[in-house]
Tab-separated table of C-alpha atoms and ligand atoms in Angstrom:
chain	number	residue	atom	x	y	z
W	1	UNK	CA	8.549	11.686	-13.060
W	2	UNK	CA	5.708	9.143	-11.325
W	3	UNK	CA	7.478	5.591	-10.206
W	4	UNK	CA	5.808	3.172	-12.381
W	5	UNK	CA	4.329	-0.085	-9.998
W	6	UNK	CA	7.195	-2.223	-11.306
W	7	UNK	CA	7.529	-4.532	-8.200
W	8	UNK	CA	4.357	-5.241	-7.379
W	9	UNK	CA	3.305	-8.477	-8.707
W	10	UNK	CA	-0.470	-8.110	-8.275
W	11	UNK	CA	-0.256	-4.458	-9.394
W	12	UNK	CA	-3.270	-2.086	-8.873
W	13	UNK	CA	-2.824	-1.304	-12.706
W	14	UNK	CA	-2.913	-5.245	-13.784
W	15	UNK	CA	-6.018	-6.012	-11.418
W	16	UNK	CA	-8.357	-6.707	-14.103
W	17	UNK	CA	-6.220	-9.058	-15.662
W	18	UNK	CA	-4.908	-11.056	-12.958
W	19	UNK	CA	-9.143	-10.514	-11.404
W	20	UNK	CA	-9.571	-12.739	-14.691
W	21	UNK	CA	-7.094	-15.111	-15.348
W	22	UNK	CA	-5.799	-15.529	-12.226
W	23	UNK	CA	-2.432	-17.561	-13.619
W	24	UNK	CA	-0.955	-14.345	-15.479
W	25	UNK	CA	0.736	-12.617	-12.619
W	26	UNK	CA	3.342	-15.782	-12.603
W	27	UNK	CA	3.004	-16.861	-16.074
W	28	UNK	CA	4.158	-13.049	-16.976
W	29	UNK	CA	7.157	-13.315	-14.751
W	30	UNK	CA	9.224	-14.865	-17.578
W	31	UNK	CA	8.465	-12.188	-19.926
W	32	UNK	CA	10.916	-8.796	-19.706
W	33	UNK	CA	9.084	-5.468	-18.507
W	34	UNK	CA	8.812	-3.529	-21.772
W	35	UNK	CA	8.409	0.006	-21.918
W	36	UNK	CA	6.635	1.528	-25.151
W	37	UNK	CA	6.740	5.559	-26.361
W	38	UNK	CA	3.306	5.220	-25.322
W	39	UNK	CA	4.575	4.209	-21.569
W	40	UNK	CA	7.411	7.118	-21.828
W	41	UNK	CA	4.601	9.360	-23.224
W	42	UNK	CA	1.981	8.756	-20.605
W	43	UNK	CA	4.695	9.027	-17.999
W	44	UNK	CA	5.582	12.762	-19.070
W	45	UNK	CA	1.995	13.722	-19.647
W	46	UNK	CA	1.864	12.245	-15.614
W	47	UNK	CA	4.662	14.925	-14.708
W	48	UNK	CA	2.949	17.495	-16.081
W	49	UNK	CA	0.276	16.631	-14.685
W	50	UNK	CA	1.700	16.059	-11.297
W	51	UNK	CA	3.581	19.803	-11.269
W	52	UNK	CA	0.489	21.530	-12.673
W	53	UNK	CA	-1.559	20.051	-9.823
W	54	UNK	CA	0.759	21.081	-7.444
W	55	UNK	CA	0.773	24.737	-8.304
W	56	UNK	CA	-2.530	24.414	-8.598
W	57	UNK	CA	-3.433	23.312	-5.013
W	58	UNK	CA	-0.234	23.852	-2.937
W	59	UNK	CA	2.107	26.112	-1.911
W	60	UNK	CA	5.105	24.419	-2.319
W	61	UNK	CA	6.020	26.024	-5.413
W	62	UNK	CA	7.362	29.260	-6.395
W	63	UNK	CA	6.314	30.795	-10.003
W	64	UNK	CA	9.991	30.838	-10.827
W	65	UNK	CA	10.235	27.008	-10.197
W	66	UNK	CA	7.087	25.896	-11.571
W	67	UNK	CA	8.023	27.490	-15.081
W	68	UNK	CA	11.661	26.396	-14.617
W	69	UNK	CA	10.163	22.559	-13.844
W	70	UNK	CA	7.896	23.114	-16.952
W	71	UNK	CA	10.272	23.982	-19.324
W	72	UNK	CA	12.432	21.613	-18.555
W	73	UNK	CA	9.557	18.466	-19.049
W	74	UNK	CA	8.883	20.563	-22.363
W	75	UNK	CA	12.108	20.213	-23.448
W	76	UNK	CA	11.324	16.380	-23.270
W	77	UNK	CA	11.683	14.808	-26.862
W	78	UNK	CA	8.628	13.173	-26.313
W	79	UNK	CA	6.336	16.403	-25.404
W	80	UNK	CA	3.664	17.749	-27.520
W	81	UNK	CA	1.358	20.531	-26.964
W	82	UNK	CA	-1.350	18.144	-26.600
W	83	UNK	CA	0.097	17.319	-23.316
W	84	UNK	CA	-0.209	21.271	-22.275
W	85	UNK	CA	-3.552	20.778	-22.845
W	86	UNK	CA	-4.798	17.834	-21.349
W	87	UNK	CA	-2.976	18.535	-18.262
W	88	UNK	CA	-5.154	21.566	-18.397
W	89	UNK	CA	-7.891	19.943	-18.453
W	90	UNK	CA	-7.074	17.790	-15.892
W	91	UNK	CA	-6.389	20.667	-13.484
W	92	UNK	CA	-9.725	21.943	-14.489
W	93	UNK	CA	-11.546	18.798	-13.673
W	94	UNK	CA	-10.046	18.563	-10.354
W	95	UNK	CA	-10.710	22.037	-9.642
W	96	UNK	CA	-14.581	21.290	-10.392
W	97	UNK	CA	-13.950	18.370	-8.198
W	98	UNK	CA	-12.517	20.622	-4.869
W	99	UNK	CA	-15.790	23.087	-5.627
W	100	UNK	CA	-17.708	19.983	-4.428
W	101	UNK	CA	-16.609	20.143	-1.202
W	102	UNK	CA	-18.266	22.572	1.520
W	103	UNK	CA	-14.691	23.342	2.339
W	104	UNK	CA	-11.372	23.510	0.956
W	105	UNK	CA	-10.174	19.801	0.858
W	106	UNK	CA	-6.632	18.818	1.389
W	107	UNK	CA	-5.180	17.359	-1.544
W	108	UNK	CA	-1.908	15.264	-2.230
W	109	UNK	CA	-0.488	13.693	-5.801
W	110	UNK	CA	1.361	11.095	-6.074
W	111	UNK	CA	0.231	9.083	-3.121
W	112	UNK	CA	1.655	5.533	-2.601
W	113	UNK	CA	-0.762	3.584	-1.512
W	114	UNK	CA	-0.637	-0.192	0.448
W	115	UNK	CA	-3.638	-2.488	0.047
W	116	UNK	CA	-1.630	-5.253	1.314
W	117	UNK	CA	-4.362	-5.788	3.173
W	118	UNK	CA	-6.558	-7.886	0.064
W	119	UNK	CA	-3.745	-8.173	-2.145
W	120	UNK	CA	-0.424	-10.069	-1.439
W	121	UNK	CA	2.319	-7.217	-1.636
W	122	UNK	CA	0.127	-5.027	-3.342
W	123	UNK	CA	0.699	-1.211	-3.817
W	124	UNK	CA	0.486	1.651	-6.087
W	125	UNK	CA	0.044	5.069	-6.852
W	126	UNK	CA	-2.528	7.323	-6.839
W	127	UNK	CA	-2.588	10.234	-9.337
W	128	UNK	CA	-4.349	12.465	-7.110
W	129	UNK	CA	-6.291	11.953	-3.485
W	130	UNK	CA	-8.985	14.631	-2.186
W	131	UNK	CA	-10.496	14.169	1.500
W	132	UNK	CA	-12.839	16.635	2.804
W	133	UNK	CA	-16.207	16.211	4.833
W	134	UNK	CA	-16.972	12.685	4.657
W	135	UNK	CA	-15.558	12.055	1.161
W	136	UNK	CA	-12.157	10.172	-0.408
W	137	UNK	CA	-11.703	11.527	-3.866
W	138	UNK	CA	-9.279	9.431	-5.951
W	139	UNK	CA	-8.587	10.644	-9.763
W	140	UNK	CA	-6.477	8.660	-11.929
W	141	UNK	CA	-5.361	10.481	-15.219
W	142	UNK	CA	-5.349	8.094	-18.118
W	143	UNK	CA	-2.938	9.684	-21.074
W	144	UNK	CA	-3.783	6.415	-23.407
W	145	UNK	CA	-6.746	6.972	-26.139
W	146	UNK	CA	-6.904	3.507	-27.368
W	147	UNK	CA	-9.166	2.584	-25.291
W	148	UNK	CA	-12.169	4.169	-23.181
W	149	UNK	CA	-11.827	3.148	-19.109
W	150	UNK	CA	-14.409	3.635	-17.013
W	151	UNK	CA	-14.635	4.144	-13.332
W	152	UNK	CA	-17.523	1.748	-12.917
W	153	UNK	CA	-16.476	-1.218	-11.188
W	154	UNK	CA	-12.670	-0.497	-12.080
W	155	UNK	CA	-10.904	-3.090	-9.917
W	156	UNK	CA	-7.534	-0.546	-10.222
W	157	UNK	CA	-9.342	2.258	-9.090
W	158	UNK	CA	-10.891	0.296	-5.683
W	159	UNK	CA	-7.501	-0.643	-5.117
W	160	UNK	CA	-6.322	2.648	-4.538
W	161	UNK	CA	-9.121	3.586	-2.508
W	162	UNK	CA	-8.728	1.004	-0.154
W	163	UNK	CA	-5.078	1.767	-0.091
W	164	UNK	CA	-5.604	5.505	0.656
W	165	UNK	CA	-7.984	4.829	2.856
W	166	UNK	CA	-6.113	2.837	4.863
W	167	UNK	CA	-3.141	5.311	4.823
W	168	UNK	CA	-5.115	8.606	5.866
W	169	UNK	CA	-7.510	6.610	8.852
W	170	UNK	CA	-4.702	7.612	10.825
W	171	UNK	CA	-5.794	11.353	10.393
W	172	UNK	CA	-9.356	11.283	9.706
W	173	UNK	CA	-10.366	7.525	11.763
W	174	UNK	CA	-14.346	6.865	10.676
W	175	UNK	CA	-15.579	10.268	9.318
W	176	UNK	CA	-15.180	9.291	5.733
W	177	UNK	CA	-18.111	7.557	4.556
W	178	UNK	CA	-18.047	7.591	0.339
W	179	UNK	CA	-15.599	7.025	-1.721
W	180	UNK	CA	-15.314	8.841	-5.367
W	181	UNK	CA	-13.371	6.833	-7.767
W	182	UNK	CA	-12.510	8.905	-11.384
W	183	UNK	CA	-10.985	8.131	-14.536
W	184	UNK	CA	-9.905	11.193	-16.429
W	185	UNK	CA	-8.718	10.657	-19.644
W	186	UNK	CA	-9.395	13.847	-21.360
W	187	UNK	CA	-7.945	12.709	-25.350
W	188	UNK	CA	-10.984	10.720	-25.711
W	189	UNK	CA	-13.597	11.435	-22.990
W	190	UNK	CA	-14.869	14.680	-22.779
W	191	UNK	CA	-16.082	14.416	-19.329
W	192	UNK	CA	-14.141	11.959	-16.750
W	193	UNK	CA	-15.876	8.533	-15.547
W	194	UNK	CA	-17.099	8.567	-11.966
W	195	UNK	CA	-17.931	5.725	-9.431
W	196	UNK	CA	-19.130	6.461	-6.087
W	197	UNK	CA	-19.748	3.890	-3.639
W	198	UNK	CA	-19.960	3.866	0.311
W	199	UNK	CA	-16.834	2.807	2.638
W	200	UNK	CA	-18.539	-0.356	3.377
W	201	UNK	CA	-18.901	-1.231	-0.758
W	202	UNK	CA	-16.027	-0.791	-1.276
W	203	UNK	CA	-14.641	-2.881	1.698
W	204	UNK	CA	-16.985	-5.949	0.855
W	205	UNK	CA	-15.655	-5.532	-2.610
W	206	UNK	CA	-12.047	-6.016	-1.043
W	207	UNK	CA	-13.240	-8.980	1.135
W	208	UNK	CA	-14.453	-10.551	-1.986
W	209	UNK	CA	-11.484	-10.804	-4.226
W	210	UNK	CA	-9.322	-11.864	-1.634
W	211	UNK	CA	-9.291	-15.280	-2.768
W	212	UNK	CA	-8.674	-14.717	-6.490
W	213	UNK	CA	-5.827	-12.543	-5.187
W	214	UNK	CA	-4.005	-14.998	-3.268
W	215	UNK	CA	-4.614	-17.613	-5.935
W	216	UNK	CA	-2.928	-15.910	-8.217
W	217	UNK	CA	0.012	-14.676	-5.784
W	218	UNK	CA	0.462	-18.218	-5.028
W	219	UNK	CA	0.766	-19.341	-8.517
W	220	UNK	CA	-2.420	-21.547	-8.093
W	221	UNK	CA	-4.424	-19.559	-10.868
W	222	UNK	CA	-6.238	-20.752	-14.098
W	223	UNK	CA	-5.539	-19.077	-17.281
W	224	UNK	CA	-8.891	-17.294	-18.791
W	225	UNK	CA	-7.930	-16.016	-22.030
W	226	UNK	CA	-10.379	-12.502	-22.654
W	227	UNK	CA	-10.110	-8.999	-23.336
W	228	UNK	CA	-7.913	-8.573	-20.482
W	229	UNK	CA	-5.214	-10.507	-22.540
W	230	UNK	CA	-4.417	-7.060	-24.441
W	231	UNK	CA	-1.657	-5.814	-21.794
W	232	UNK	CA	-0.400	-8.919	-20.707
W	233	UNK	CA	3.191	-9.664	-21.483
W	234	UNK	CA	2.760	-13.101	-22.787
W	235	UNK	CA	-0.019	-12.388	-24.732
W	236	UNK	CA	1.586	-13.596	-27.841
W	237	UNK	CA	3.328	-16.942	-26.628
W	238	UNK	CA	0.800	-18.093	-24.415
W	239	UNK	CA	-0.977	-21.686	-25.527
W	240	UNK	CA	-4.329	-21.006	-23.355
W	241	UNK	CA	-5.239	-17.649	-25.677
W	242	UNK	CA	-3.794	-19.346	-28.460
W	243	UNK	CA	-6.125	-22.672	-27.978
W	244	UNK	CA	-9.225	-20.117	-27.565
W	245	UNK	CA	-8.684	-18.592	-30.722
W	246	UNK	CA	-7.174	-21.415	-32.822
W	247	UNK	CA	-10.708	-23.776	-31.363
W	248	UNK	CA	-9.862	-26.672	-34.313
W	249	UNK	CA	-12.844	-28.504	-33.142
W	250	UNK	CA	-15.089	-26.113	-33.432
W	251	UNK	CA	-14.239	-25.269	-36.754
W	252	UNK	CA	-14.077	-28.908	-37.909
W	253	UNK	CA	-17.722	-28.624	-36.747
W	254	UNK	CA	-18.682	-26.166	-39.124
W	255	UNK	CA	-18.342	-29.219	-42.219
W	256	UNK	CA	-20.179	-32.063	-41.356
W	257	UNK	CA	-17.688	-35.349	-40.989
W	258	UNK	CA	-19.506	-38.154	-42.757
W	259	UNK	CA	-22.673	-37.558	-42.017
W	260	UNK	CA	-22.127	-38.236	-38.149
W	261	UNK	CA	-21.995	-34.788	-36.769
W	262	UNK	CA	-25.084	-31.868	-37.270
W	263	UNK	CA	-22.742	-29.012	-38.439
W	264	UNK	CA	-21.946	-25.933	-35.822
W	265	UNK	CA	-23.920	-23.313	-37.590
W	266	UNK	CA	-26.166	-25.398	-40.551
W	267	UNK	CA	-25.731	-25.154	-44.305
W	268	UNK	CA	-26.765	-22.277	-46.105
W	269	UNK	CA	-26.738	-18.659	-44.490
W	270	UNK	CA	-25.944	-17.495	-41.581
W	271	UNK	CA	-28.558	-16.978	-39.186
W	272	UNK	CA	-28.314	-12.816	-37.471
W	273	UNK	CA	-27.765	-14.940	-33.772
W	274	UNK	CA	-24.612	-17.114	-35.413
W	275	UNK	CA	-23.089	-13.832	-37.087
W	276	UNK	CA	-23.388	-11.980	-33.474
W	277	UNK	CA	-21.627	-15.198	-32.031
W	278	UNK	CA	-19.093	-15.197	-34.760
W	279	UNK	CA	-18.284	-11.469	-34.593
W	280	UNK	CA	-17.844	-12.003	-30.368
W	281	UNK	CA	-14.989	-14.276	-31.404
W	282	UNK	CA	-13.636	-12.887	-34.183
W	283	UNK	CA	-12.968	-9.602	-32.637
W	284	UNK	CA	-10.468	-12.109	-29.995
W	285	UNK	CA	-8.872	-13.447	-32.658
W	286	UNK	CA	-8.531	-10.397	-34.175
W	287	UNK	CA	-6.544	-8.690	-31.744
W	288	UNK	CA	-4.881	-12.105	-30.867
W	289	UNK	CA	-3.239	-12.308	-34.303
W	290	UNK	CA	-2.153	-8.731	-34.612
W	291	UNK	CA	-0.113	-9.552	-31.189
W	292	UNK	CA	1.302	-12.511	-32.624
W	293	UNK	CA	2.220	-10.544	-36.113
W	294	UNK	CA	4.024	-8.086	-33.506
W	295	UNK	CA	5.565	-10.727	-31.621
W	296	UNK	CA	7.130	-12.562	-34.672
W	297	UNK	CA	8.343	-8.941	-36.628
W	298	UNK	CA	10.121	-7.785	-32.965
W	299	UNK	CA	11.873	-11.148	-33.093
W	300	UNK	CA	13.105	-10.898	-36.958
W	301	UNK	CA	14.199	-7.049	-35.846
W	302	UNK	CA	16.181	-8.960	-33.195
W	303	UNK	CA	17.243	-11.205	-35.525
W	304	UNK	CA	15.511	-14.088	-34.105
W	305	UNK	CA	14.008	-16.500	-37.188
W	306	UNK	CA	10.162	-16.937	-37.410
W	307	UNK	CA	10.272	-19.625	-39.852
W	308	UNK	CA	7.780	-18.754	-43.344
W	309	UNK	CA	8.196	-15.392	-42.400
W	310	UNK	CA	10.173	-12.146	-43.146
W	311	UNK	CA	10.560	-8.109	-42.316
W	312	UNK	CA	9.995	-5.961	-45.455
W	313	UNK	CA	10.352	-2.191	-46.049
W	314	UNK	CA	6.254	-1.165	-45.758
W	315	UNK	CA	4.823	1.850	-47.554
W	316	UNK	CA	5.833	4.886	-47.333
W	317	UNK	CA	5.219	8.640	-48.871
W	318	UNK	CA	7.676	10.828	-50.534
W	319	UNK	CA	8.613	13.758	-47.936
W	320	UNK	CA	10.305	16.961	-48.173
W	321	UNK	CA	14.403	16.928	-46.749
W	322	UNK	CA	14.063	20.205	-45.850
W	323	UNK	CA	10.328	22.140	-45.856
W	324	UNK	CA	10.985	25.760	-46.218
W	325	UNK	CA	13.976	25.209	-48.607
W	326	UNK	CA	11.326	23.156	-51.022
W	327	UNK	CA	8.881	26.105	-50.342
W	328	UNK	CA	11.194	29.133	-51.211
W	329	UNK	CA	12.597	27.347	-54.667
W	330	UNK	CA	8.510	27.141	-55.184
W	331	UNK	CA	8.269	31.031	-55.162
W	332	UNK	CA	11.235	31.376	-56.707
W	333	UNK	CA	10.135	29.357	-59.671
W	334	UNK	CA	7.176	31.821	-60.140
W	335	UNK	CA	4.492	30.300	-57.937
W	336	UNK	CA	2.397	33.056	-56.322
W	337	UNK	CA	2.833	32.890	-52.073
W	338	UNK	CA	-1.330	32.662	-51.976
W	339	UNK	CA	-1.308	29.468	-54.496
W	340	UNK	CA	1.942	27.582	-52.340
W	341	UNK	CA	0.661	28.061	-48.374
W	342	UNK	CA	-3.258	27.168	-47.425
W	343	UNK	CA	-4.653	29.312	-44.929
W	344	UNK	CA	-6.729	27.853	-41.771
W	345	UNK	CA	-7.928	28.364	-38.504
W	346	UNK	CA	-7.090	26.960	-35.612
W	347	UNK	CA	-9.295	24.227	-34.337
W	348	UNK	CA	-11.903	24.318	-32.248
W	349	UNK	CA	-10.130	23.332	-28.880
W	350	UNK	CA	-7.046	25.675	-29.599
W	351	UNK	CA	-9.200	28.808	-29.874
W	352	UNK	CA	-10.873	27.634	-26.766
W	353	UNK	CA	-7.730	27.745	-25.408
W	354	UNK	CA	-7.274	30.856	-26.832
W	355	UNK	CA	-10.129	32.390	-25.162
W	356	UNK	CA	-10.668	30.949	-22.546
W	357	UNK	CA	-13.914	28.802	-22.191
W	358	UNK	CA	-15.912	31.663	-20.443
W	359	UNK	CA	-15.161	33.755	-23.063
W	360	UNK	CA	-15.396	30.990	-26.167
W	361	UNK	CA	-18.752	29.902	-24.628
W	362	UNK	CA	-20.200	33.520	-24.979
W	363	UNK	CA	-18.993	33.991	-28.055
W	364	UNK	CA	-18.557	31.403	-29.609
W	365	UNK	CA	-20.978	28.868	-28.228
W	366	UNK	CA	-23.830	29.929	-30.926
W	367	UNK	CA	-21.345	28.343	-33.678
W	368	UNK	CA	-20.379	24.874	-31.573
W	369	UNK	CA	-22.235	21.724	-32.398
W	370	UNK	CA	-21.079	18.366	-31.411
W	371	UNK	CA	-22.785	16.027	-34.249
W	372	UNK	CA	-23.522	12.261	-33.290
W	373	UNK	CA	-20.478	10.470	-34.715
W	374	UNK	CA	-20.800	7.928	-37.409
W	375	UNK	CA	-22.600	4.980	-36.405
W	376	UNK	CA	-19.730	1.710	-35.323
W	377	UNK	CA	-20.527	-1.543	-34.516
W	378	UNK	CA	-19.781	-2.000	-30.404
W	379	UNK	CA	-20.550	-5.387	-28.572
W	380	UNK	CA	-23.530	-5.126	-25.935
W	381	UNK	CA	-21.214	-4.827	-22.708
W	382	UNK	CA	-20.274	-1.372	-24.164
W	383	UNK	CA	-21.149	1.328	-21.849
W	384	UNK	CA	-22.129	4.357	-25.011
W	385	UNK	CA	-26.154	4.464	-25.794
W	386	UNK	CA	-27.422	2.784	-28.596
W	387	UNK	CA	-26.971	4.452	-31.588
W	388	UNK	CA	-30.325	6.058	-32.669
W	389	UNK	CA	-31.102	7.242	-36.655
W	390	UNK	CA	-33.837	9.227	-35.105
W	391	UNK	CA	-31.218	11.179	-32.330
W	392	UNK	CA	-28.952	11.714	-35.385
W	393	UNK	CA	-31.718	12.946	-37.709
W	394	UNK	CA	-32.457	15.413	-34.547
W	395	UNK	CA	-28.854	16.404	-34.700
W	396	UNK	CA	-29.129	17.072	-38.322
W	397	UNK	CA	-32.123	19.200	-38.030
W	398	UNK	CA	-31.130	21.298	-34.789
W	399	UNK	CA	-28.096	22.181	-36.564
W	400	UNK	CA	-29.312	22.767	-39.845
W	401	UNK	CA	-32.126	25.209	-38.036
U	1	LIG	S1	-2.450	-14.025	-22.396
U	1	LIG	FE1	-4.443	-13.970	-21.418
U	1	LIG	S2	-4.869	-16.082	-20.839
U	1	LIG	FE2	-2.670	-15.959	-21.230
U	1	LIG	S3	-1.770	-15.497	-19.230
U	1	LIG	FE3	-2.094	-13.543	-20.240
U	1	LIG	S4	-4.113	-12.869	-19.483
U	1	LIG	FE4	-3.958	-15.078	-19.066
């Protein structure tokens, strides 16, 4: 399975954090590493991904292995067939990706990487690294569908790409001249994200964060609480994000004191501009209190005390002991077979899969629509189009016709 970049204190992986708030590298050194089932998932959906590629694009493995290797990650508690399938796709994607090349490119997975060079002890792994003519292809495969990443301006992905091209200049000196960054994270993106920007980009990019980087290495960094507080490991205990979202003065604001202070926001309703402002930091303190409500239940589970607080038994739905059993006393009992089981077809994706998408897209592609999904509210630095009541009236039409 892929090393995770445990000893690298300003890892690749981490750069837009520590990019930020350049004091969480050291503040986070008190916290354990934690590892989720999303961690242990994504790392499994990585070895698949890693063995498919190399069948895929090497010879180093014989069918009897491959399948052997396979069924032995399958056999993985954690494995679904969702992973069969994105890993799939991912092959699929990087195949596209090799096509662009006027030639065969050579391709390697699982490259450490050693951008030591801007970062302090930095180093990582790439997913997958693709030279050819004058371009550096670096895919990253993202197994998380929380949230979107894109390749634009991803501080992890220029990383790499400074790493890797550091380690192959050895082998192929000045003749590669772009560099093609992508994120594929086929759960949730149907297509991957793709940056491409010249050798010289990306190195000025690398000359500029040098000094955040050794600030933070050093332990001379400010805290600047953000977005980028969502995978930090203190995110829960640390005062700086808690004095953001807490902001007592600013809420005393909002009631005037005596007559000597103008409000915050006025009496009477809320203007459109103060809502905006107001949803910006509400969505923080959202996310902020759901890590603290996380935080305090893992402690009472460790029976730590959280004082006013305690662990209950949540919700939860009656279930069958034993499905088939239930089913068979159902029949037996009178119930016709057609009234106890439903009958449906397989999804979309599985007859794809099925088919193959040659075949699904002359057969099939007639009956495929994608509809405009419902309209949600997103904050302005999001990278989808506007949402458009005219595009989705469009949709409605063109599918109805
Ligand atoms: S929680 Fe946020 S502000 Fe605090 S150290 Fe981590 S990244 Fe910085």
């Amino acid at each position: 399975m892929p090393t995770p970049e445990k000893h690298a204190l300003l890892s690749a992986s981490s750069a837009s954090r520590w990019l930020h708030c350049t004091a969480a590298p050291r503040f986070e050194e008190q916290f354990p590493e934690k590892t989720s089932e999303y961690a242990e998932e994504g790392r499994l959906a990585h070895a698949i991904c890693e063995l498919k590629v190399i069948k895929k694009f090497t010879t180093q493995l014989t069918p009897r292995t491959y399948t052997t290797r396979l069924n032995k990650l399958k056999k993985d508690p954690l494995y679904t067939d969702e992973m069969d399938k994105t890993s799939d796709l991912y092959v699929e994607h990087l195949t596209e990706k090799a096509m662009t090349y006027d030639s065969t490119p050579s391709v390697a997975v699982e490259v450490q990487v050693d951008f030591a060079e801007y970062v302090p002890e930095g180093f990582g792994t790439c997913d997958c690294i693709m030279i050819g003519g004058d371009t550096l292809n670096i895919t990253d495969y993202k197994h998380g569908k929380g949230v979107p990443v894109s390749a634009e301006g991803n501080a992890q992905m220029r990383l790499y790409a400074l790493g890797a091209l550091k380690r192959y200049a050895p082998i192929y000196g000045n003749t590669i001249k772009k560099v093609c960054m992508t994120i594929d994270q086929p759960r949730i993106q149907d297509e991957p994200s793709t940056e491409t920007i010249t050798v010289e980009e990306l190195r000025a990019w690398g000359e500029s964060i040098k000094p955040a980087a050794a600030k933070a290495y050093m332990g001379l960094g400010e805290f600047c609480p953000g977005e980028h507080c969502r995978f930090c490991r203190g995110k829960a205990q640390c005062k700086a994000r808690a004095a953001i979202n807490t902001a007592l003065e600013e809420f005393k604001d909002c009631v005037p004191q005596n007559g000597e202070k103008p409000p915050l926001f006025g009496q009477g309703v809320l203007t459109d501009e103060e809502i905006g402002d107001l949803l910006v930091r509400g969505k923080e303190l959202v996310a902020w209190y759901k890590d603290l409500e996380e935080y305090a239940l893992n402690a009472l589970l460790n029976g730590g005390t959280i004082p006013g607080w305690k662990a209950v038994a949540g919700r939860s739905n009656r279930t069958f002991t034993d499905t088939d059993a239930a089913v068979a006393a159902v029949i037996a009992a009178g119930y016709d077979e057609a009234l106890v089981y439903e009958r449906k077809p397989k999804t979309l994706t599985e007859l794809e899969k099925l088919m193959g998408k040659a075949e699904f897209a002359a057969k099939l592609g007639a009956y495929v629509v994608k509809p405009l999904g419902k309209p949600t509210l997103a904050p302005m630095t999001d990278k989808r189009e506007p949402y458009s009541p005219a595009a989705a009236d469009f949709a409605e039409v063109a599918n109805n016709g």
